[in-house]
mmCIF file of C-alpha atoms in Angstrom:
data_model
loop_
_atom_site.group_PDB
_atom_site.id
_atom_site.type_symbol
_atom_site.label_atom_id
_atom_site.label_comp_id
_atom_site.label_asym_id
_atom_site.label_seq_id
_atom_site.Cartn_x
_atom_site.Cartn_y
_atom_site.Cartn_z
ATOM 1 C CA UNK W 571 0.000 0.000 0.000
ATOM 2 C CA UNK W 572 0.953 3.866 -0.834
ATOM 3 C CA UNK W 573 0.809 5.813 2.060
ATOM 4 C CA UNK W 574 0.257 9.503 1.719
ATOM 5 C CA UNK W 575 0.846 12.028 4.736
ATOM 6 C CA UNK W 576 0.657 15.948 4.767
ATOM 7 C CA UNK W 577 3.484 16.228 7.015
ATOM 8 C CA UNK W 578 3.796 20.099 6.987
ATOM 9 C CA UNK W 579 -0.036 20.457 7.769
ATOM 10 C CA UNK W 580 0.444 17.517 10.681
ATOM 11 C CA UNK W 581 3.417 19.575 12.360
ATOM 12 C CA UNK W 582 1.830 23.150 11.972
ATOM 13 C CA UNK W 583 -1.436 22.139 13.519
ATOM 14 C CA UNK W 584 0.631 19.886 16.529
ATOM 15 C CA UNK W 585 3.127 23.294 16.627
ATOM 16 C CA UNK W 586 -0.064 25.659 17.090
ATOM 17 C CA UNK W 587 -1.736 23.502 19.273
ATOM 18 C CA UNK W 588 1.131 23.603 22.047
ATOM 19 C CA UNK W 589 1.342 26.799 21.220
ATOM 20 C CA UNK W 590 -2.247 27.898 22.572
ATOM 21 C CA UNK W 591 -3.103 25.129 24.655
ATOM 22 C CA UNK W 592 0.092 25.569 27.187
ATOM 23 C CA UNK W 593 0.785 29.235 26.416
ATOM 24 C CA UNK W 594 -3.510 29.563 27.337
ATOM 25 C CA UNK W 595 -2.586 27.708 30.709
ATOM 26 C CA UNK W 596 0.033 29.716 31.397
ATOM 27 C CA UNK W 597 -1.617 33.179 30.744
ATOM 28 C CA UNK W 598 -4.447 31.690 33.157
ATOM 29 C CA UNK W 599 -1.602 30.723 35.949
ATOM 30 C CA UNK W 600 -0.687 34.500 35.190
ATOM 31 C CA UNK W 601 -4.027 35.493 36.029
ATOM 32 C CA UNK W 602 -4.455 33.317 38.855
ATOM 33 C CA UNK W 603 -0.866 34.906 40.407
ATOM 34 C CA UNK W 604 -2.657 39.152 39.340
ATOM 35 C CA UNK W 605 -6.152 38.036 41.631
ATOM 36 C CA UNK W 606 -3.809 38.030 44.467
ATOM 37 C CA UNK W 607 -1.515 40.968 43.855
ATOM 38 C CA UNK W 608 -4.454 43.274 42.197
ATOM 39 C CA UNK W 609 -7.560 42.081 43.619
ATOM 40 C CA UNK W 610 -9.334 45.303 43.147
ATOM 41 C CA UNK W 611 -8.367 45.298 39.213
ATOM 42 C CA UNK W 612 -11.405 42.834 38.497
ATOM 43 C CA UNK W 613 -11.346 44.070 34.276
ATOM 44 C CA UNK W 614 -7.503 43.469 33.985
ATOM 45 C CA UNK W 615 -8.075 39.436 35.748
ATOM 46 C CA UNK W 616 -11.229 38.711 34.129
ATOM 47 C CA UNK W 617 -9.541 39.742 30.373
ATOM 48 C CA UNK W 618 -6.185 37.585 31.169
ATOM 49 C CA UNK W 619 -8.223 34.674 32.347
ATOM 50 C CA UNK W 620 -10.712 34.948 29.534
ATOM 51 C CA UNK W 621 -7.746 34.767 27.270
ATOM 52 C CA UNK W 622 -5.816 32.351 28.681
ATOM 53 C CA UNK W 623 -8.804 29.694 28.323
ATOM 54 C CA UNK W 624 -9.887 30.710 24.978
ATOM 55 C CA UNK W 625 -6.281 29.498 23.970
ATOM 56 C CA UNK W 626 -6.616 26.663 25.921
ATOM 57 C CA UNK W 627 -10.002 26.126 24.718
ATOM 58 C CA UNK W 628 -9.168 25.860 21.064
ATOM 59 C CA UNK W 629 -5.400 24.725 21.940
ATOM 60 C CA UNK W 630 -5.576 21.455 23.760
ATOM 61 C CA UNK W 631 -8.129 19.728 21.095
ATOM 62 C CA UNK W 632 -5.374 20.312 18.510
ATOM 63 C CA UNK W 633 -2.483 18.582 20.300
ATOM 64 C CA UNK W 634 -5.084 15.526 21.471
ATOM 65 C CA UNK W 635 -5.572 15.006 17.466
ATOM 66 C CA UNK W 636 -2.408 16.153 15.802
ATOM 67 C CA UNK W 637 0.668 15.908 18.763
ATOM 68 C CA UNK W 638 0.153 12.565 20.324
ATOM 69 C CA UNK W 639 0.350 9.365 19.551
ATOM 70 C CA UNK W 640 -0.963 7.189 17.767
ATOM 71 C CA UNK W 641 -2.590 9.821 15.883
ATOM 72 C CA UNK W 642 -5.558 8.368 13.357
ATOM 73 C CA UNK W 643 -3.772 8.455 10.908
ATOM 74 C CA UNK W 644 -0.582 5.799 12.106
ATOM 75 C CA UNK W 645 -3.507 3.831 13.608
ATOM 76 C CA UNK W 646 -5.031 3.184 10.009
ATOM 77 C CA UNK W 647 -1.311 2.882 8.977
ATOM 78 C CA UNK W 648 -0.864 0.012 10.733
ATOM 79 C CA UNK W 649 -4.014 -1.543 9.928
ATOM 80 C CA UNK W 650 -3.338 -1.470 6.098
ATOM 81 C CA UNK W 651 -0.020 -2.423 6.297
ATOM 82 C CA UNK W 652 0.838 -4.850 3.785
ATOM 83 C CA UNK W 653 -1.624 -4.432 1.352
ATOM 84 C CA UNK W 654 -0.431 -4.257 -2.303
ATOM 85 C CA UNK W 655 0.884 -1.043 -4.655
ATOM 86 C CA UNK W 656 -2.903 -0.815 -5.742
ATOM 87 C CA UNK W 657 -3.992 0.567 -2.470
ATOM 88 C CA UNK W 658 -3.635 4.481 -1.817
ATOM 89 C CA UNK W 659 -4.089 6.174 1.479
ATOM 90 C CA UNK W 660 -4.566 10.014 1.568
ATOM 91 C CA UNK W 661 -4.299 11.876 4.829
ATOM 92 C CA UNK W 662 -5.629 15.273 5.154
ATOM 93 C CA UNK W 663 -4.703 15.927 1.317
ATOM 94 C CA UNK W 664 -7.627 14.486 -0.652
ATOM 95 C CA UNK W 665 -10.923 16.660 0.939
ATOM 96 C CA UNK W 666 -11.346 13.876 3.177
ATOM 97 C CA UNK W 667 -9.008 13.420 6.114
ATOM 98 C CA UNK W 668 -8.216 9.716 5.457
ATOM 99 C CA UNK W 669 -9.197 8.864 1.472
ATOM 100 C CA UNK W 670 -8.585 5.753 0.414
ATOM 101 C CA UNK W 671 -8.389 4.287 -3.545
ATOM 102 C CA UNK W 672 -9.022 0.381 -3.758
ATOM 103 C CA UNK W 673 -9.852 -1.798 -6.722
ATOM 104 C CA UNK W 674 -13.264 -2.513 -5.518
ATOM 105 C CA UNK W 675 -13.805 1.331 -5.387
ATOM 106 C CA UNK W 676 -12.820 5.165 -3.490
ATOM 107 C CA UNK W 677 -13.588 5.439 -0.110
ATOM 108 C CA UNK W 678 -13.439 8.126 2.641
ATOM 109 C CA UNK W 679 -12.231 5.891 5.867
ATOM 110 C CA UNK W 680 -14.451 7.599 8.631
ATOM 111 C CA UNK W 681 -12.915 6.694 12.370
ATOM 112 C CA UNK W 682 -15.026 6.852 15.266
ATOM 113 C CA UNK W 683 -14.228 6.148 18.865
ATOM 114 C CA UNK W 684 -17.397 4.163 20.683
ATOM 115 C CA UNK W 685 -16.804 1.487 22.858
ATOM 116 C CA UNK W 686 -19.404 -1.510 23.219
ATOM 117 C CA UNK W 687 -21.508 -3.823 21.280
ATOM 118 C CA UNK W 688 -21.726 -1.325 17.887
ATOM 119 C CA UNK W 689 -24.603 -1.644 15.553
ATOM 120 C CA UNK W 690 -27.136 -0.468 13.212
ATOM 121 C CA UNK W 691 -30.794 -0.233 14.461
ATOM 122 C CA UNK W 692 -34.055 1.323 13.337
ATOM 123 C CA UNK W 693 -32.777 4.436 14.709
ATOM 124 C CA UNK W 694 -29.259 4.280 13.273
ATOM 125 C CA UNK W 695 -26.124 3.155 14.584
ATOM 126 C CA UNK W 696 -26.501 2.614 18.419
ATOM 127 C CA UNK W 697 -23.602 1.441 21.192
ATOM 128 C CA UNK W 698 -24.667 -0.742 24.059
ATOM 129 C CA UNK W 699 -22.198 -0.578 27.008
ATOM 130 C CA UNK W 700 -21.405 -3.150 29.579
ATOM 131 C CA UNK W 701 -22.296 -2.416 32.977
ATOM 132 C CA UNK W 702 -19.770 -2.375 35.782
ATOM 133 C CA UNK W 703 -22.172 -4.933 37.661
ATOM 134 C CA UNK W 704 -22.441 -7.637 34.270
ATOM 135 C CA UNK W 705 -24.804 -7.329 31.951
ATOM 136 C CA UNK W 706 -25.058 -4.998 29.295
ATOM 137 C CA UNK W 707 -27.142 -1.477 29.258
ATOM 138 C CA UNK W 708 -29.285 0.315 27.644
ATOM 139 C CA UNK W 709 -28.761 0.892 23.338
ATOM 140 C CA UNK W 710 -27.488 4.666 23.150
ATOM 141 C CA UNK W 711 -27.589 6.461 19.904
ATOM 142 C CA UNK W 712 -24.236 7.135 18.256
ATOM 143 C CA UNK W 713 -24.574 10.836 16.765
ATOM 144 C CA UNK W 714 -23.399 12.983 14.040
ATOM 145 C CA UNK W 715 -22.163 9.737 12.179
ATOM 146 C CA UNK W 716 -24.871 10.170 9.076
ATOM 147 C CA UNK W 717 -23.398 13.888 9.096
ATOM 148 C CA UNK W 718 -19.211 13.472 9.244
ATOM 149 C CA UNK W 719 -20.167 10.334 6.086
ATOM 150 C CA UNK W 720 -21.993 13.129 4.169
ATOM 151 C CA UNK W 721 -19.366 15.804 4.845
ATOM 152 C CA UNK W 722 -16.190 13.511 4.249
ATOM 153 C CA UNK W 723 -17.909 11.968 1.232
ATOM 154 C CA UNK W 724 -18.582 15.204 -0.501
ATOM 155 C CA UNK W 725 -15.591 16.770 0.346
ATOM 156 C CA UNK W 726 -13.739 13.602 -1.478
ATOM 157 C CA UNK W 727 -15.585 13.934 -4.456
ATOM 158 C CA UNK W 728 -15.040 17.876 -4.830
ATOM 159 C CA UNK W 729 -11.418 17.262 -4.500
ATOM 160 C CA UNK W 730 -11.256 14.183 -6.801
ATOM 161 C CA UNK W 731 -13.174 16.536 -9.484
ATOM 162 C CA UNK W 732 -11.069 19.198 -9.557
ATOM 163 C CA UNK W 733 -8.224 16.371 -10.195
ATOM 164 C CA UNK W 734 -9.740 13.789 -12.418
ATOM 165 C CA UNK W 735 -12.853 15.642 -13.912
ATOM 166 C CA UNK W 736 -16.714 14.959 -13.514
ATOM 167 C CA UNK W 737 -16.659 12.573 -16.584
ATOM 168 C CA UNK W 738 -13.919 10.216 -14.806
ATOM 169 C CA UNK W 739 -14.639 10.417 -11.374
ATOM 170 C CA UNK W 740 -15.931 7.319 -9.495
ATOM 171 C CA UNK W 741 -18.997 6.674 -7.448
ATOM 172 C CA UNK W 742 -17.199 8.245 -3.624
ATOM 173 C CA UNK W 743 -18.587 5.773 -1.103
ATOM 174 C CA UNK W 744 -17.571 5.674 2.727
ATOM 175 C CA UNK W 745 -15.965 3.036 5.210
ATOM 176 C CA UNK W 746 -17.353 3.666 8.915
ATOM 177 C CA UNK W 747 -13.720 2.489 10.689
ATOM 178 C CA UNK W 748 -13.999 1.662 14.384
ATOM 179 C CA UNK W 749 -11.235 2.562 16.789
ATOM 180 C CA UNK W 750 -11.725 1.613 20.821
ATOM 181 C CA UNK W 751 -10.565 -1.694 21.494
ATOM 182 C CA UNK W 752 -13.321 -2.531 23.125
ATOM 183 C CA UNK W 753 -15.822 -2.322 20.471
ATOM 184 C CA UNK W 754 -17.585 -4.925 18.791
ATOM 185 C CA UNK W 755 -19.787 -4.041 15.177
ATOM 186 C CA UNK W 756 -22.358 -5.091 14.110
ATOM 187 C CA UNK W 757 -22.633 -3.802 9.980
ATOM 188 C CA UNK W 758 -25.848 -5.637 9.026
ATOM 189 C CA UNK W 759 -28.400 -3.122 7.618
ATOM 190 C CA UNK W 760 -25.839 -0.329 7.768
ATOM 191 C CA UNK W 761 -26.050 1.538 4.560
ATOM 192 C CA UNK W 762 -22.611 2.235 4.647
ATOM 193 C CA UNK W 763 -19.479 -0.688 4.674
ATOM 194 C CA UNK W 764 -18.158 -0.544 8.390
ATOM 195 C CA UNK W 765 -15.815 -2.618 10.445
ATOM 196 C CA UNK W 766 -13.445 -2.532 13.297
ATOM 197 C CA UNK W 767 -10.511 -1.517 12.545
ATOM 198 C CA UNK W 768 -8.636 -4.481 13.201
ATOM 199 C CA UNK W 769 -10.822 -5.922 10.272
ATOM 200 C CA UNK W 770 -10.386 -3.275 7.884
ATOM 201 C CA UNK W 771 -7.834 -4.980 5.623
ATOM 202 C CA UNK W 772 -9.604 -7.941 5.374
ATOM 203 C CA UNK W 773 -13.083 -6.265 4.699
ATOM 204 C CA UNK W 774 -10.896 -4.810 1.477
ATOM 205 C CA UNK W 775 -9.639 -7.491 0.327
ATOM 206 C CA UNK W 776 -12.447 -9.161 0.251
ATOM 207 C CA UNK W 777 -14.362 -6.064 -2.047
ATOM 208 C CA UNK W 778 -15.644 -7.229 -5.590
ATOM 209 C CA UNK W 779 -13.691 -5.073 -8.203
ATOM 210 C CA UNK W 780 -15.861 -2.056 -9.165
ATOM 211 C CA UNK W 781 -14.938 1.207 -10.535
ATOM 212 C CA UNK W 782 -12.129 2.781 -9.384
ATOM 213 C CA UNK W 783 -8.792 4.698 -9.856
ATOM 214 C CA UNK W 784 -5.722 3.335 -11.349
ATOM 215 C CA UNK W 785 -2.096 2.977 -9.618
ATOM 216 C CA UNK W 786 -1.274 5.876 -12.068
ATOM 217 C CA UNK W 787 -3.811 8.078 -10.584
ATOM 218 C CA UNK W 788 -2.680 7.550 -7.222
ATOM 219 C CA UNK W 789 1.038 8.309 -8.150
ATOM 220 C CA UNK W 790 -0.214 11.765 -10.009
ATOM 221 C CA UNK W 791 -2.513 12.829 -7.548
ATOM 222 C CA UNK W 792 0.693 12.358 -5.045
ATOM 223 C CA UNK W 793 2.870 14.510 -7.625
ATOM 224 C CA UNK W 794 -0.038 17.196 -7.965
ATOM 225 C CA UNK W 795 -0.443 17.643 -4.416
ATOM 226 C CA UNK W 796 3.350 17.523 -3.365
ATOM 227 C CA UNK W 797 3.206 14.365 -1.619
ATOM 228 C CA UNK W 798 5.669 11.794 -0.761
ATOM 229 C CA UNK W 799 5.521 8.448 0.890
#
């Protein structure tokens, strides 16, 4: 498999992350140490500590995604590794965080993070968790995964058009991928493919052949958008 990263983008976002997440905690420490020297300066507090956790705020949620690891995108790394030269895996370059192009189609890889028993009901996909005293609980609704398929699936076929063209661009379809370790799916009814993750390079190779992009395509969307492996 051809693995594509956007290293620049991965770094910035990781570099501006630790940027405002610890800088915000430190202005906040600042204002902590001005409440007890100027007490009666209530504006000059109040703006520092507003500050301080607005950069925190927006800060910390970028190193959690981009500066630790694994990050998502080393997790579906590892699951793919292996497959064969026919296989390409976008990250954050193709509209879709994680695109991937398969002989048995183009797919945005969607990863969510739900523990439990995973599966599609009536009412969509639903988690049920075990309880601490045995047993299992009551199904919960998993939300906003209709909503990041729609988004990631558009945003793959926009960018894929501007490459290819309307007339040669593929049907876009979507893999739901899940993470936790602890989850178990359930895909039957689903009206999207979905697996664990752990399963994920079986579940392709096991995809009929349908239309698709070629190895060529993946190597000059990888020279148009200044990617290496």
């Amino acid at each position: 498999m051809r693995r594509y990263l956007h290293e620049s983008k991965v770094k910035n976002y990781a570099r501006l992350g630790r940027i405002l997440g610890y800088g915000g905690l430190g202005v906040m420490g600042l204002g902590f140490v001005l409440s007890f020297r100027q007490p009666y300066d209530v504006t000059q507090v109040f703006t520092i500590f507003l500050i301080g956790m607005l950069g925190s705020q927006i800060g910390l949620p970028l190193v959690n995604r981009w500066g630790r690891h694994p990050r998502v995108d080393e997790v579906l790394d590892g699951a793919l590794r292996g497959l064969d030269a026919r296989f390409g895996l976008f990250h954050y370059s193709l509209g879709a965080d994680h695109a991937l192009i398969t002989p048995g189609g183009v797919f945005a890889l969607v990863p969510r993070v739900e523990a439990g028993q995973i599966e599609f009901g009536p009412g969509g996909w639903q988690r049920t968790s075990a309880r601490r005293r045995g047993g299992l609980g009551k199904p919960r609704k998993i939300r906003g995964v209709d909503r990041a398929v729609e988004l990631d699936v558009s945003a793959l076929q926009r960018k894929l058009a501007k490459l290819v063209g309307d007339a040669q661009l593929p049907p876009v379809n979507a893999i739901l991928v899940f993470l936790h370790s602890g989850a178990e799916v359930e895909e039957k009814g689903s009206p999207h493919l979905a697996t664990h993750v752990k399963k994920l390079k079986n579940l392709l190779r096991k995809l009929p052949k349908a239309p698709s992009l070629s190895e060529q395509d993946i190597d000059r969307f990888a020279k148009q958008l200044g990617l290496s492996e």
